[in-house]
Short mmCIF file of C-alpha atoms in Angstrom, two decimals:
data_model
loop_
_atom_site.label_atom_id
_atom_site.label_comp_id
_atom_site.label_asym_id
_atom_site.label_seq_id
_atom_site.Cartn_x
_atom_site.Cartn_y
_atom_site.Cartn_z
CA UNK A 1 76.64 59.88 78.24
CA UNK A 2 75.93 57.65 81.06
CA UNK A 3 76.94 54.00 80.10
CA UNK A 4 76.77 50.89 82.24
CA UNK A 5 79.89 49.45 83.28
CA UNK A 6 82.41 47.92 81.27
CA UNK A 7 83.83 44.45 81.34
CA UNK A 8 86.88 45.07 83.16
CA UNK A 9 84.82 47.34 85.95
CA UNK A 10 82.43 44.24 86.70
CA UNK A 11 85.44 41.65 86.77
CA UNK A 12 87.06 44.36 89.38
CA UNK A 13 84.00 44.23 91.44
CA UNK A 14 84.15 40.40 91.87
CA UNK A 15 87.64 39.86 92.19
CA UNK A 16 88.49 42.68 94.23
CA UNK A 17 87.19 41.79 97.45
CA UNK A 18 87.95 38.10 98.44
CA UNK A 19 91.75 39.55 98.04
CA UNK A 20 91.13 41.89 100.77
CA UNK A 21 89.44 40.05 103.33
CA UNK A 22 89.20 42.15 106.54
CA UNK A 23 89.07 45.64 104.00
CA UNK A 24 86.05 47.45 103.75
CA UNK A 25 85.57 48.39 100.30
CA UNK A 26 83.13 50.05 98.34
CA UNK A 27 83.24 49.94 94.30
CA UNK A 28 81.21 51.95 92.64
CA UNK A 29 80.98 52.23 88.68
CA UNK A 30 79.75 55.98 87.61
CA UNK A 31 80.03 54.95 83.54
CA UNK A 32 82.38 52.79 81.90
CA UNK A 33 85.79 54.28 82.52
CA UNK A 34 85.17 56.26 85.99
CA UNK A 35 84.45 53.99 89.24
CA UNK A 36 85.38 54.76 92.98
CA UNK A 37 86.19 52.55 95.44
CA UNK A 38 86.50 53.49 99.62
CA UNK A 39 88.49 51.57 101.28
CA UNK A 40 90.25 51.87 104.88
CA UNK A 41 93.07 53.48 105.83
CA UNK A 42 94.81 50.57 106.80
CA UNK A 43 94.67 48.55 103.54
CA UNK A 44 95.76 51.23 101.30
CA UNK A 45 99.56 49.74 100.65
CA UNK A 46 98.17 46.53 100.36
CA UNK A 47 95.05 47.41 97.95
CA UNK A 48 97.87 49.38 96.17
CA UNK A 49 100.06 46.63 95.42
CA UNK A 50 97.14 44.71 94.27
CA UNK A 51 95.55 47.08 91.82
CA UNK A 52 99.00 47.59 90.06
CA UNK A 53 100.02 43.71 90.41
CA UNK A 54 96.57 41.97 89.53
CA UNK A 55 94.46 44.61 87.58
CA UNK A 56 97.32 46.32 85.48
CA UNK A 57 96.59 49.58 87.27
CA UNK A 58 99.86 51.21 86.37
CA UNK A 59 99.79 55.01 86.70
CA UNK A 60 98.45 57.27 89.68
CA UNK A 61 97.72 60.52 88.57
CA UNK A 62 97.39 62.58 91.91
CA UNK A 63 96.60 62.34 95.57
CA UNK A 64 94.13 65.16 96.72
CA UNK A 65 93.23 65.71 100.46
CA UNK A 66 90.20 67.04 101.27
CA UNK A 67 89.34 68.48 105.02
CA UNK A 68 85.29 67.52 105.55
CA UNK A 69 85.89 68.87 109.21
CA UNK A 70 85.25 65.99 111.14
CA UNK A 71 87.62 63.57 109.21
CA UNK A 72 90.29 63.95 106.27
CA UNK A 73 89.57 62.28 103.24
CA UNK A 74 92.81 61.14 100.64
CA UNK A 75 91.63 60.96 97.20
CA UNK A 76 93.79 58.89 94.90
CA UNK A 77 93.37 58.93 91.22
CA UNK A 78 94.52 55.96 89.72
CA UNK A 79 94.40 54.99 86.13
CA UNK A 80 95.32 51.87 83.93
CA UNK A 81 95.63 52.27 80.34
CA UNK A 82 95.45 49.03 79.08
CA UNK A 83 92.26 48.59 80.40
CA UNK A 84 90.51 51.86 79.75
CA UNK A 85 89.88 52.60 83.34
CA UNK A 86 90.23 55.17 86.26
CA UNK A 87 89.83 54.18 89.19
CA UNK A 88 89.54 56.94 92.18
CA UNK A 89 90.35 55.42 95.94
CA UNK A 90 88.60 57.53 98.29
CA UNK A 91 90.12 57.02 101.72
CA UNK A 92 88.82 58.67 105.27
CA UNK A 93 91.52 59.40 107.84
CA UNK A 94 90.37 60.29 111.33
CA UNK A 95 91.47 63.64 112.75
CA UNK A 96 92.94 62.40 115.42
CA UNK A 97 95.42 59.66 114.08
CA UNK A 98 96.45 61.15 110.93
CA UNK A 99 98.49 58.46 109.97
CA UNK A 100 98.14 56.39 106.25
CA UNK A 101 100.59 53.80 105.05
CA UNK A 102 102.60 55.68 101.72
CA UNK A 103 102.14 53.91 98.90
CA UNK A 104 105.25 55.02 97.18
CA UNK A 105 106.91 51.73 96.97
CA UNK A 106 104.09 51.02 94.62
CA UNK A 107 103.83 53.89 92.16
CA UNK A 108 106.90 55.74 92.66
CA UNK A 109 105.01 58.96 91.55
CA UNK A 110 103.36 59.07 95.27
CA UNK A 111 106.53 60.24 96.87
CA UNK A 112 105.89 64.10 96.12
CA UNK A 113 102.05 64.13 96.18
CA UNK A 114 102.48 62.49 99.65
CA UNK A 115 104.87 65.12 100.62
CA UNK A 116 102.83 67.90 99.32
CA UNK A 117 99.95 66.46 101.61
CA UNK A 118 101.72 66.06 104.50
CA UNK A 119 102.71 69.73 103.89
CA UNK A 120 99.27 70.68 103.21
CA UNK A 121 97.02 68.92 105.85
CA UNK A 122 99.47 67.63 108.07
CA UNK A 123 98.77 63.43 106.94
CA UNK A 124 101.73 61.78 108.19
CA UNK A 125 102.12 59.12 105.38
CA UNK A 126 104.00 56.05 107.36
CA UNK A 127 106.96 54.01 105.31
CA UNK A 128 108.24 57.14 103.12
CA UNK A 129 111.14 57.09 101.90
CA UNK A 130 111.92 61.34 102.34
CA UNK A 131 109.12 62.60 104.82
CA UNK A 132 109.84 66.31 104.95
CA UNK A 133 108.09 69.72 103.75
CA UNK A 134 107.86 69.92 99.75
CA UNK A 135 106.68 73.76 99.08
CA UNK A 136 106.68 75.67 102.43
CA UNK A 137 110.47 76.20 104.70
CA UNK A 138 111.21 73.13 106.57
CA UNK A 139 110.58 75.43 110.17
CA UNK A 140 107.13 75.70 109.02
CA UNK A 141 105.02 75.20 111.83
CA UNK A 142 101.35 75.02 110.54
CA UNK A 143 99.24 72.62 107.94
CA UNK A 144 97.65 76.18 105.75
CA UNK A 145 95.07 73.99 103.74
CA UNK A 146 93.04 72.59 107.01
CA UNK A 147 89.82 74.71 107.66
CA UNK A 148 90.74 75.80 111.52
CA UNK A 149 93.92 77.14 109.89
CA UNK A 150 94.02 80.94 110.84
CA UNK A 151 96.27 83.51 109.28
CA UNK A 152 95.48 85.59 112.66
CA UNK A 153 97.03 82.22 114.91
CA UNK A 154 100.34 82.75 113.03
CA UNK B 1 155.75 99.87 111.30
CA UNK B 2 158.78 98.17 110.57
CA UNK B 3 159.10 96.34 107.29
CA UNK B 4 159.92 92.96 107.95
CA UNK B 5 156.58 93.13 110.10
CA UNK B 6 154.60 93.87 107.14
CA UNK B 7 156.28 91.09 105.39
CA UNK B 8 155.42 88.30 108.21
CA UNK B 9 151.76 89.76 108.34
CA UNK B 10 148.89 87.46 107.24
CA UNK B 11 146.70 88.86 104.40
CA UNK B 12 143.95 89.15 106.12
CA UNK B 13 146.12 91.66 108.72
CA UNK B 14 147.81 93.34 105.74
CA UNK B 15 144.24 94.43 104.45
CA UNK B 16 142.91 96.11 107.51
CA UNK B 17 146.34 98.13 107.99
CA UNK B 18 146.19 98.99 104.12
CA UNK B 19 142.62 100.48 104.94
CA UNK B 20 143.47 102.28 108.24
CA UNK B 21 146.45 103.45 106.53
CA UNK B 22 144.34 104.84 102.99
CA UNK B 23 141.28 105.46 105.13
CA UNK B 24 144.02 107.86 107.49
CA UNK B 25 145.69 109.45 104.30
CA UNK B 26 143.18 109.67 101.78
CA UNK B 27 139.78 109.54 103.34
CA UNK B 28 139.77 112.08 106.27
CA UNK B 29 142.44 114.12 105.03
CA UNK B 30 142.70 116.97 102.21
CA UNK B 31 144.02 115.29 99.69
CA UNK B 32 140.86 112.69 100.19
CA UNK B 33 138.41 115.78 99.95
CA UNK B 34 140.22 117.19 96.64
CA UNK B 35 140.39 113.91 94.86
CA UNK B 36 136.22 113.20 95.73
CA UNK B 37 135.37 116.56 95.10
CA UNK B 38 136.65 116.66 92.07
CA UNK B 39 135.54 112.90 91.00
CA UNK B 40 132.11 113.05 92.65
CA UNK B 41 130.96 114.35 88.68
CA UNK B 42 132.42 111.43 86.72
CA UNK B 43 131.36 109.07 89.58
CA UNK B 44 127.74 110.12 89.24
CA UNK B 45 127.81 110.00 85.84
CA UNK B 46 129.23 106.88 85.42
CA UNK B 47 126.54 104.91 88.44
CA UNK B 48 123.67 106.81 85.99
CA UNK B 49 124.49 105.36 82.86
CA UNK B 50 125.43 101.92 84.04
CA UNK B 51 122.60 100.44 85.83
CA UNK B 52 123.59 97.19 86.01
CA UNK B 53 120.38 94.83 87.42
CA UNK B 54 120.33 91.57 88.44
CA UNK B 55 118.58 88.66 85.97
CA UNK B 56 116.24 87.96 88.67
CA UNK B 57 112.95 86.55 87.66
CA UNK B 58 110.05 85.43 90.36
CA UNK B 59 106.77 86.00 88.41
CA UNK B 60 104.95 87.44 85.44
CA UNK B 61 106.32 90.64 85.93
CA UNK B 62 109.97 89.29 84.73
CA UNK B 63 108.40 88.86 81.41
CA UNK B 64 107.63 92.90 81.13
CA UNK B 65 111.49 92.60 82.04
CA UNK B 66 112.27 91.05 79.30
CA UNK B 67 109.99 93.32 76.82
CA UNK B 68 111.88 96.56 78.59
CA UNK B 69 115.03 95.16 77.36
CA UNK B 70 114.28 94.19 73.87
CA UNK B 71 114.49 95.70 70.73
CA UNK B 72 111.23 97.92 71.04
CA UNK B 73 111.69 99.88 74.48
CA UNK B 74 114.73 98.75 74.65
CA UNK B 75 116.30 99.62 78.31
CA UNK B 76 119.51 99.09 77.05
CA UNK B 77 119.93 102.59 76.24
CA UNK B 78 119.66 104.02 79.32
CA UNK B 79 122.19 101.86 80.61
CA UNK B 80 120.03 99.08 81.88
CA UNK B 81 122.15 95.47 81.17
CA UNK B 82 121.51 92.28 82.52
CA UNK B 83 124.46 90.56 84.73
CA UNK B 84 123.75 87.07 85.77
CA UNK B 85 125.59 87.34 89.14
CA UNK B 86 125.21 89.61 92.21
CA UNK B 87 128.96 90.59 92.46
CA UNK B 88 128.37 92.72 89.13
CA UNK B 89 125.02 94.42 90.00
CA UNK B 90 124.37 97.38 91.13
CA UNK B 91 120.52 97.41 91.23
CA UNK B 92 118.81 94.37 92.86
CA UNK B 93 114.97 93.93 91.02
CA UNK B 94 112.41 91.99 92.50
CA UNK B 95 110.07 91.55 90.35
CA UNK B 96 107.14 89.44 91.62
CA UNK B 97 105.94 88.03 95.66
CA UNK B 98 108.39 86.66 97.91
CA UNK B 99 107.48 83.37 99.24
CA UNK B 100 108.85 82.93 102.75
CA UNK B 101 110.92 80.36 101.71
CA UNK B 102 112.47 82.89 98.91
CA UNK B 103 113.33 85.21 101.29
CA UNK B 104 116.49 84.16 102.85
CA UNK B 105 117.99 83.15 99.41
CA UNK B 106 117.12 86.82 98.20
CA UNK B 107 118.25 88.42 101.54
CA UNK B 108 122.14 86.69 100.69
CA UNK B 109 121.99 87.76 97.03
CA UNK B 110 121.41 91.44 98.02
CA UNK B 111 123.91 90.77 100.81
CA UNK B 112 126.33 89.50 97.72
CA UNK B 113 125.90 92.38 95.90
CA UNK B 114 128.87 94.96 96.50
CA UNK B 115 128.49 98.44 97.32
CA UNK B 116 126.67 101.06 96.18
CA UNK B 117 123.41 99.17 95.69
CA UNK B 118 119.65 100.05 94.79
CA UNK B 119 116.60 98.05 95.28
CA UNK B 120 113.77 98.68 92.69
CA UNK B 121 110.46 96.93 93.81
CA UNK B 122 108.53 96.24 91.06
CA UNK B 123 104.65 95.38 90.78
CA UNK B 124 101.90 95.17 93.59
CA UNK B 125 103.45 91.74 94.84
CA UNK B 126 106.79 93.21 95.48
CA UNK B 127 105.08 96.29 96.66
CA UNK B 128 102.74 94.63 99.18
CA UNK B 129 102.04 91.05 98.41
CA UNK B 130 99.15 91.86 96.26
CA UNK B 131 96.34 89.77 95.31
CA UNK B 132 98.64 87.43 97.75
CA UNK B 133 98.00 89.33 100.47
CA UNK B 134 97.01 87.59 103.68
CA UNK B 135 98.46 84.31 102.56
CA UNK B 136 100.40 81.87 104.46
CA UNK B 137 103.34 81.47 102.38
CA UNK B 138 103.77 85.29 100.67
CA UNK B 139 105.78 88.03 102.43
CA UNK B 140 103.60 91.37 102.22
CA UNK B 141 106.20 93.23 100.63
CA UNK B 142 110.13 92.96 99.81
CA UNK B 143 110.74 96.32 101.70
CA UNK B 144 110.26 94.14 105.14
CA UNK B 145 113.60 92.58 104.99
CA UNK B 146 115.55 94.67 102.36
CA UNK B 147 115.47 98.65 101.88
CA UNK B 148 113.79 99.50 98.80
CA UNK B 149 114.34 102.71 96.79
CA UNK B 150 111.65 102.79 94.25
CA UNK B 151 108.47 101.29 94.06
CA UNK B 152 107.07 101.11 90.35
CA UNK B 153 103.01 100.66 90.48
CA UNK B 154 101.27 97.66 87.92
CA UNK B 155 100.09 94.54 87.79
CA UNK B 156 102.23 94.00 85.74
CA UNK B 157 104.12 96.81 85.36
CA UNK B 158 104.35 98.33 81.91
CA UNK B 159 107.53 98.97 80.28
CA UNK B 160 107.07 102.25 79.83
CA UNK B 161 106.97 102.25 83.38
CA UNK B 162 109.58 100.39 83.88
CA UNK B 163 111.79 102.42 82.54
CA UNK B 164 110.44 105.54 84.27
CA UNK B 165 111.31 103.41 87.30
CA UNK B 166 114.43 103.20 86.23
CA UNK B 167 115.13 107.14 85.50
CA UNK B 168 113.68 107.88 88.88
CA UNK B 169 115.96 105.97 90.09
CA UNK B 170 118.94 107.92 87.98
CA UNK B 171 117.93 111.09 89.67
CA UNK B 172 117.92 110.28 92.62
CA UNK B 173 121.30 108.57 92.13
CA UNK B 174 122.49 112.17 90.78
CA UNK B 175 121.18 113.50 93.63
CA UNK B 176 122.63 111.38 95.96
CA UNK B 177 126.07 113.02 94.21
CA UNK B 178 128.68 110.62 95.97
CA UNK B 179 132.28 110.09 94.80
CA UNK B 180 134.67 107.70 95.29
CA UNK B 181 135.39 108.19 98.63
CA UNK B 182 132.50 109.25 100.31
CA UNK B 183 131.31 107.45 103.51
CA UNK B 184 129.08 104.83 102.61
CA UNK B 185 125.50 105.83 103.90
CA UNK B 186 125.03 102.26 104.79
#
């Protein structure tokens, strides 16, 4: 059932972006609880802070990386309950400077997702409070889950 | 030896002359040979009907564990109790893939576990990784870092199965036939 968007989703698309002047954002409604938003990778903490400050944006379900070969992509999946909204952050990361500011001073749920990506795809997530290996050993050497990973190279 | 040397010995000293001194008597000599020959019997017996594994669970396979030892096939009766620490064990039984970071923590319970000691791997992923084969964080089978006496077959493994693992693994501890003295193999 593909509804327009609600109240709250239009008020987020007009307030949202004279807070983050210099971010490039792009909000998208998909019905009236889903909407996506891309923003840079240097405006993550602060768009963070916002969405749980301003727009009641108070749990973060998960933080997916995706490897679409010629960039990383962070997926965060943020909800708020009291206003009947999800709200997923897409984010692209360059290969080549893997580096994203960690949002876990905001939601403090972040800290193990982060580390689990870091394990993962090798996203160094800058400001985290315990940056090490979360599943694999510690003397790991290799990020499995990125698409030139080869068993073969180990 | 003088006495009052043996008195002013550490322990740790006084335990390697107490074994050079029973390993010179009892061990090499006759008397040594008499008492194993005629304990080696009542040794075997007594290793058969106490298989004592560890409560080691990694996967799905620990839950056929569990079914082996209750009330229907109930592994109890051949001997087969749960201990809940290595230094009681006898039979180490790894029961699902190693992940590489499992493996040193298994390699020092095994190493805890005192002498003699039997390694049952059970199920494909103990066996060879199994449908984890070829993945970056599963070691291809347990019998890469620790010896492994009997391989039981299933995914997961029956326990019916099971517990013909675990009578294999009686005969060939009757077979083995080694008393109380006899040179460890190891």
């Amino acid at each position: 059932m593909a509804a327009g968007p609600s109240a709250f989703q239009s008020r987020l698309a007009k307030e949202l972006p004279p807070l983050l002047d210099n971010a490039q954002l792009d909000f998208k409604a998909k019905d009236d609880f889903l909407a996506t938003l891309t923003c840079d990778k240097g405006n993550v903490l602060k768009l963070g802070k916002i969405l749980s400050e301003k727009f009641g944006f108070e749990h973060l379900s998960l933080i997916t990386t995706v490897d679409r070969i010629e960039r990383f992509e962070l997926v965060y999946q943020i909800t708020s309950y009291q206003n009947h909204c999800m709200l997923e952050v897409r984010v692209a990361v360059p290969k080549d400077d893997a580096k994203v500011p960690s949002v876990t001073p905001v939601w403090g749920g972040a800290n193990w997702h982060e580390r689990e990506a870091y394990d993962m795809m090798g996203i160094v997530f800058e400001g985290h409070p315990d940056p090490r290996r979360i599943l694999l050993p510690q003397d790991y050497k290799y990020f499995p889950l990125r698409k030139d990973f080869k068993m073969d190279g180990e | 030896m003088k006495v009052g040397t043996v008195l002013m010995m550490r322990s740790k000293d006084f335990m390697s002359w107490a074994d050079d001194w029973v390993g010179r008597v009892m061990k090499k000599g006759p008397i040594g040979r008499a008492v194993d020959t005629l304990l080696t019997d009542f040794w075997t017996w007594a290793r058969v009907n106490s298989l004592y594994p560890l409560h080691f669970g990694i996967m799905c396979c620990a839950l056929e564990m569990a079914a082996a030892s209750g009330a229907r096939f109930d592994a109890q009766r051949i001997g087969v109790i749960y201990r809940s620490t290595p230094r009681q064990c006898d039979m180490l039984l790894v029961n699902g893939p190693v992940s590489k970071k499992l493996r040193p923590d298994l390699r020092r319970l095994y190493d805890q576990m005192s002498e003699p000691k039997w390694v049952v791997a059970m199920g494909e992923c103990a066996i060879s990784g199994g449908p984890f084969w070829n993945t970056y964080s599963v070691i291809e089978g347990v019998d890469q870092f620790i010896p492994v006496d009997v391989y039981i077959p299933g995914c997961p493994v029956r326990p019916e199965a099971m517990i013909e693992g675990f009578m294999k693994l009686q005969d060939k501890i009757r077979k083995e036939k080694k008393g109380p003295l006899t040179e460890e193999m190891v």
